[in-house]
mmCIF file of C-alpha atoms in Angstrom:
data_model
loop_
_atom_site.group_PDB
_atom_site.id
_atom_site.type_symbol
_atom_site.label_atom_id
_atom_site.label_comp_id
_atom_site.label_asym_id
_atom_site.label_seq_id
_atom_site.Cartn_x
_atom_site.Cartn_y
_atom_site.Cartn_z
ATOM 1 C CA UNK A 13 -3.629 62.710 86.241
ATOM 2 C CA UNK A 14 -4.362 60.961 83.010
ATOM 3 C CA UNK A 15 -7.395 59.737 84.636
ATOM 4 C CA UNK A 16 -8.757 62.866 85.544
ATOM 5 C CA UNK A 17 -8.021 64.738 82.659
ATOM 6 C CA UNK A 18 -9.781 61.745 80.744
ATOM 7 C CA UNK A 19 -12.860 61.819 82.204
ATOM 8 C CA UNK A 20 -13.090 65.784 82.543
ATOM 9 C CA UNK A 21 -13.003 65.878 78.853
ATOM 10 C CA UNK A 22 -16.105 63.395 79.002
ATOM 11 C CA UNK A 23 -17.325 65.004 82.396
ATOM 12 C CA UNK A 24 -18.754 67.921 80.329
ATOM 13 C CA UNK A 25 -21.609 70.077 81.298
ATOM 14 C CA UNK A 26 -24.792 68.692 79.501
ATOM 15 C CA UNK A 27 -27.858 71.394 79.583
ATOM 16 C CA UNK A 28 -31.478 70.668 80.054
ATOM 17 C CA UNK A 29 -34.919 72.902 79.127
ATOM 18 C CA UNK A 30 -36.577 73.410 81.727
ATOM 19 C CA UNK A 31 -40.265 75.142 81.051
ATOM 20 C CA UNK A 32 -40.878 77.516 83.535
ATOM 21 C CA UNK A 33 -44.607 77.892 84.503
ATOM 22 C CA UNK A 34 -47.611 76.578 82.482
ATOM 23 C CA UNK A 35 -46.834 74.556 79.796
ATOM 24 C CA UNK A 36 -48.384 76.288 76.940
ATOM 25 C CA UNK A 37 -46.268 79.153 77.502
ATOM 26 C CA UNK A 38 -43.804 80.156 74.448
ATOM 27 C CA UNK A 39 -40.554 78.536 74.068
ATOM 28 C CA UNK A 40 -38.920 81.998 74.512
ATOM 29 C CA UNK A 41 -40.007 81.053 78.757
ATOM 30 C CA UNK A 42 -38.074 78.000 79.163
ATOM 31 C CA UNK A 43 -34.885 78.705 81.526
ATOM 32 C CA UNK A 44 -31.489 76.558 81.025
ATOM 33 C CA UNK A 45 -30.917 74.111 83.758
ATOM 34 C CA UNK A 46 -26.688 72.913 84.142
ATOM 35 C CA UNK A 47 -27.276 68.739 84.921
ATOM 36 C CA UNK A 48 -24.516 67.316 87.087
ATOM 37 C CA UNK A 49 -21.115 66.108 85.487
ATOM 38 C CA UNK A 50 -20.327 62.330 87.317
ATOM 39 C CA UNK A 51 -17.231 60.351 87.276
ATOM 40 C CA UNK A 52 -18.031 56.550 87.399
ATOM 41 C CA UNK A 53 -15.227 54.767 88.217
ATOM 42 C CA UNK A 54 -14.706 50.576 89.867
ATOM 43 C CA UNK A 55 -13.644 50.290 93.168
ATOM 44 C CA UNK A 56 -12.578 46.944 94.372
ATOM 45 C CA UNK A 57 -12.768 45.804 97.489
ATOM 46 C CA UNK A 58 -9.845 47.332 98.996
ATOM 47 C CA UNK A 59 -10.307 50.728 98.034
ATOM 48 C CA UNK A 60 -13.830 50.470 99.404
ATOM 49 C CA UNK A 61 -13.318 50.788 102.714
ATOM 50 C CA UNK A 62 -10.800 54.617 102.343
ATOM 51 C CA UNK A 63 -14.114 55.607 100.319
ATOM 52 C CA UNK A 64 -17.160 55.455 102.608
ATOM 53 C CA UNK A 65 -14.664 57.027 105.404
ATOM 54 C CA UNK A 66 -13.854 59.721 103.239
ATOM 55 C CA UNK A 67 -17.450 59.618 101.801
ATOM 56 C CA UNK A 68 -18.585 63.174 103.802
ATOM 57 C CA UNK A 69 -15.105 64.651 102.812
ATOM 58 C CA UNK A 70 -15.629 63.908 98.531
ATOM 59 C CA UNK A 71 -18.517 65.223 99.315
ATOM 60 C CA UNK A 72 -17.460 68.630 100.421
ATOM 61 C CA UNK A 73 -15.019 68.895 97.599
ATOM 62 C CA UNK A 74 -17.726 67.805 95.038
ATOM 63 C CA UNK A 75 -20.021 70.340 96.224
ATOM 64 C CA UNK A 76 -22.225 67.568 95.362
ATOM 65 C CA UNK A 77 -22.229 63.404 95.947
ATOM 66 C CA UNK A 78 -20.705 60.306 96.845
ATOM 67 C CA UNK A 79 -22.211 57.314 95.921
ATOM 68 C CA UNK A 80 -20.820 52.759 96.203
ATOM 69 C CA UNK A 81 -23.061 50.736 95.035
ATOM 70 C CA UNK A 82 -24.298 48.069 97.857
ATOM 71 C CA UNK A 83 -22.138 45.050 98.900
ATOM 72 C CA UNK A 84 -22.382 42.387 96.755
ATOM 73 C CA UNK A 85 -23.500 44.692 93.868
ATOM 74 C CA UNK A 86 -20.372 44.154 91.705
ATOM 75 C CA UNK A 87 -19.807 45.746 87.968
ATOM 76 C CA UNK A 88 -20.961 42.769 85.295
ATOM 77 C CA UNK A 89 -17.604 40.817 85.321
ATOM 78 C CA UNK A 90 -16.074 42.240 87.534
ATOM 79 C CA UNK A 91 -15.579 41.522 91.695
ATOM 80 C CA UNK A 92 -15.411 45.548 92.063
ATOM 81 C CA UNK A 93 -18.224 47.787 92.798
ATOM 82 C CA UNK A 94 -19.310 50.526 91.307
ATOM 83 C CA UNK A 95 -18.488 54.614 92.515
ATOM 84 C CA UNK A 96 -19.795 58.211 91.563
ATOM 85 C CA UNK A 97 -19.165 61.669 92.488
ATOM 86 C CA UNK A 98 -21.101 63.882 91.014
ATOM 87 C CA UNK A 99 -21.065 67.668 90.626
ATOM 88 C CA UNK A 100 -22.594 71.099 89.215
ATOM 89 C CA UNK A 101 -19.122 72.494 88.831
ATOM 90 C CA UNK A 102 -16.548 72.160 86.718
ATOM 91 C CA UNK A 103 -13.317 73.132 89.507
ATOM 92 C CA UNK A 104 -15.879 70.896 92.101
ATOM 93 C CA UNK A 105 -15.450 67.975 90.165
ATOM 94 C CA UNK A 106 -12.006 68.530 89.105
ATOM 95 C CA UNK A 107 -11.234 69.012 93.316
ATOM 96 C CA UNK A 108 -13.085 66.145 93.889
ATOM 97 C CA UNK A 109 -11.577 63.668 91.387
ATOM 98 C CA UNK A 110 -8.052 64.536 92.118
ATOM 99 C CA UNK A 111 -9.401 63.701 95.844
ATOM 100 C CA UNK A 112 -10.309 60.277 94.629
ATOM 101 C CA UNK A 113 -7.376 60.110 92.813
ATOM 102 C CA UNK A 114 -5.031 60.384 95.572
ATOM 103 C CA UNK A 115 -7.137 58.699 98.056
ATOM 104 C CA UNK A 116 -6.795 55.819 95.779
ATOM 105 C CA UNK A 117 -2.456 56.226 95.416
ATOM 106 C CA UNK A 118 -2.443 56.318 99.382
ATOM 107 C CA UNK A 119 -4.812 53.193 99.818
ATOM 108 C CA UNK A 120 -2.438 50.772 98.215
ATOM 109 C CA UNK A 121 -5.945 48.825 97.435
ATOM 110 C CA UNK A 122 -5.120 49.546 92.794
ATOM 111 C CA UNK A 123 -0.838 48.920 92.916
ATOM 112 C CA UNK A 124 -0.230 46.203 90.383
ATOM 113 C CA UNK A 125 3.016 44.644 88.963
ATOM 114 C CA UNK A 126 4.889 45.070 92.758
ATOM 115 C CA UNK A 127 4.191 48.426 93.517
ATOM 116 C CA UNK A 128 5.517 49.621 90.221
ATOM 117 C CA UNK A 129 1.840 50.841 88.652
ATOM 118 C CA UNK A 130 -1.157 51.663 90.103
ATOM 119 C CA UNK A 131 -4.176 50.573 87.754
ATOM 120 C CA UNK A 132 -7.964 51.941 87.765
ATOM 121 C CA UNK A 133 -10.671 52.349 85.872
ATOM 122 C CA UNK A 134 -13.470 54.735 85.241
ATOM 123 C CA UNK A 135 -16.329 54.261 83.645
ATOM 124 C CA UNK A 136 -17.483 56.042 80.769
ATOM 125 C CA UNK A 137 -20.171 56.013 78.327
ATOM 126 C CA UNK A 138 -18.076 54.723 74.744
ATOM 127 C CA UNK A 139 -19.290 57.497 72.705
ATOM 128 C CA UNK A 140 -17.346 59.403 75.380
ATOM 129 C CA UNK A 141 -14.487 57.346 74.494
ATOM 130 C CA UNK A 142 -14.849 56.915 70.922
ATOM 131 C CA UNK A 143 -14.382 61.306 71.146
ATOM 132 C CA UNK A 144 -10.880 60.396 72.968
ATOM 133 C CA UNK A 145 -9.664 57.581 70.954
ATOM 134 C CA UNK A 146 -10.458 59.629 67.636
ATOM 135 C CA UNK A 147 -10.679 58.825 64.035
ATOM 136 C CA UNK A 148 -7.521 58.011 63.591
ATOM 137 C CA UNK A 149 -7.334 55.619 66.915
#
């Protein structure tokens, strides 16, 4: 639940401008386009199978997409692959993130310390991490 809250704080939708029609049209004709939010995380060997088995359901929950890197394409310095869920709607993103955390907790692939703790790594840009930690740390 804390991972979901932290990642959602960093996954605010980003607005981009798309020019409607000819490039010479005045700026008043520009339309705003919402870029999708993305929740990225590391998936260890034991977590990849349950995630890929539920990929279609996660994509439906997000009303977007689910992706995991190819076998052997590991996050630097780890033996884990990168996985991501993308969605344009904040409510759909929350639903997809809850789906992912449910799979993580049910699979047991992230259980450490004799079953008393789950470890799950979200991948976030350093600016987002700085915003979460704050100036006082």
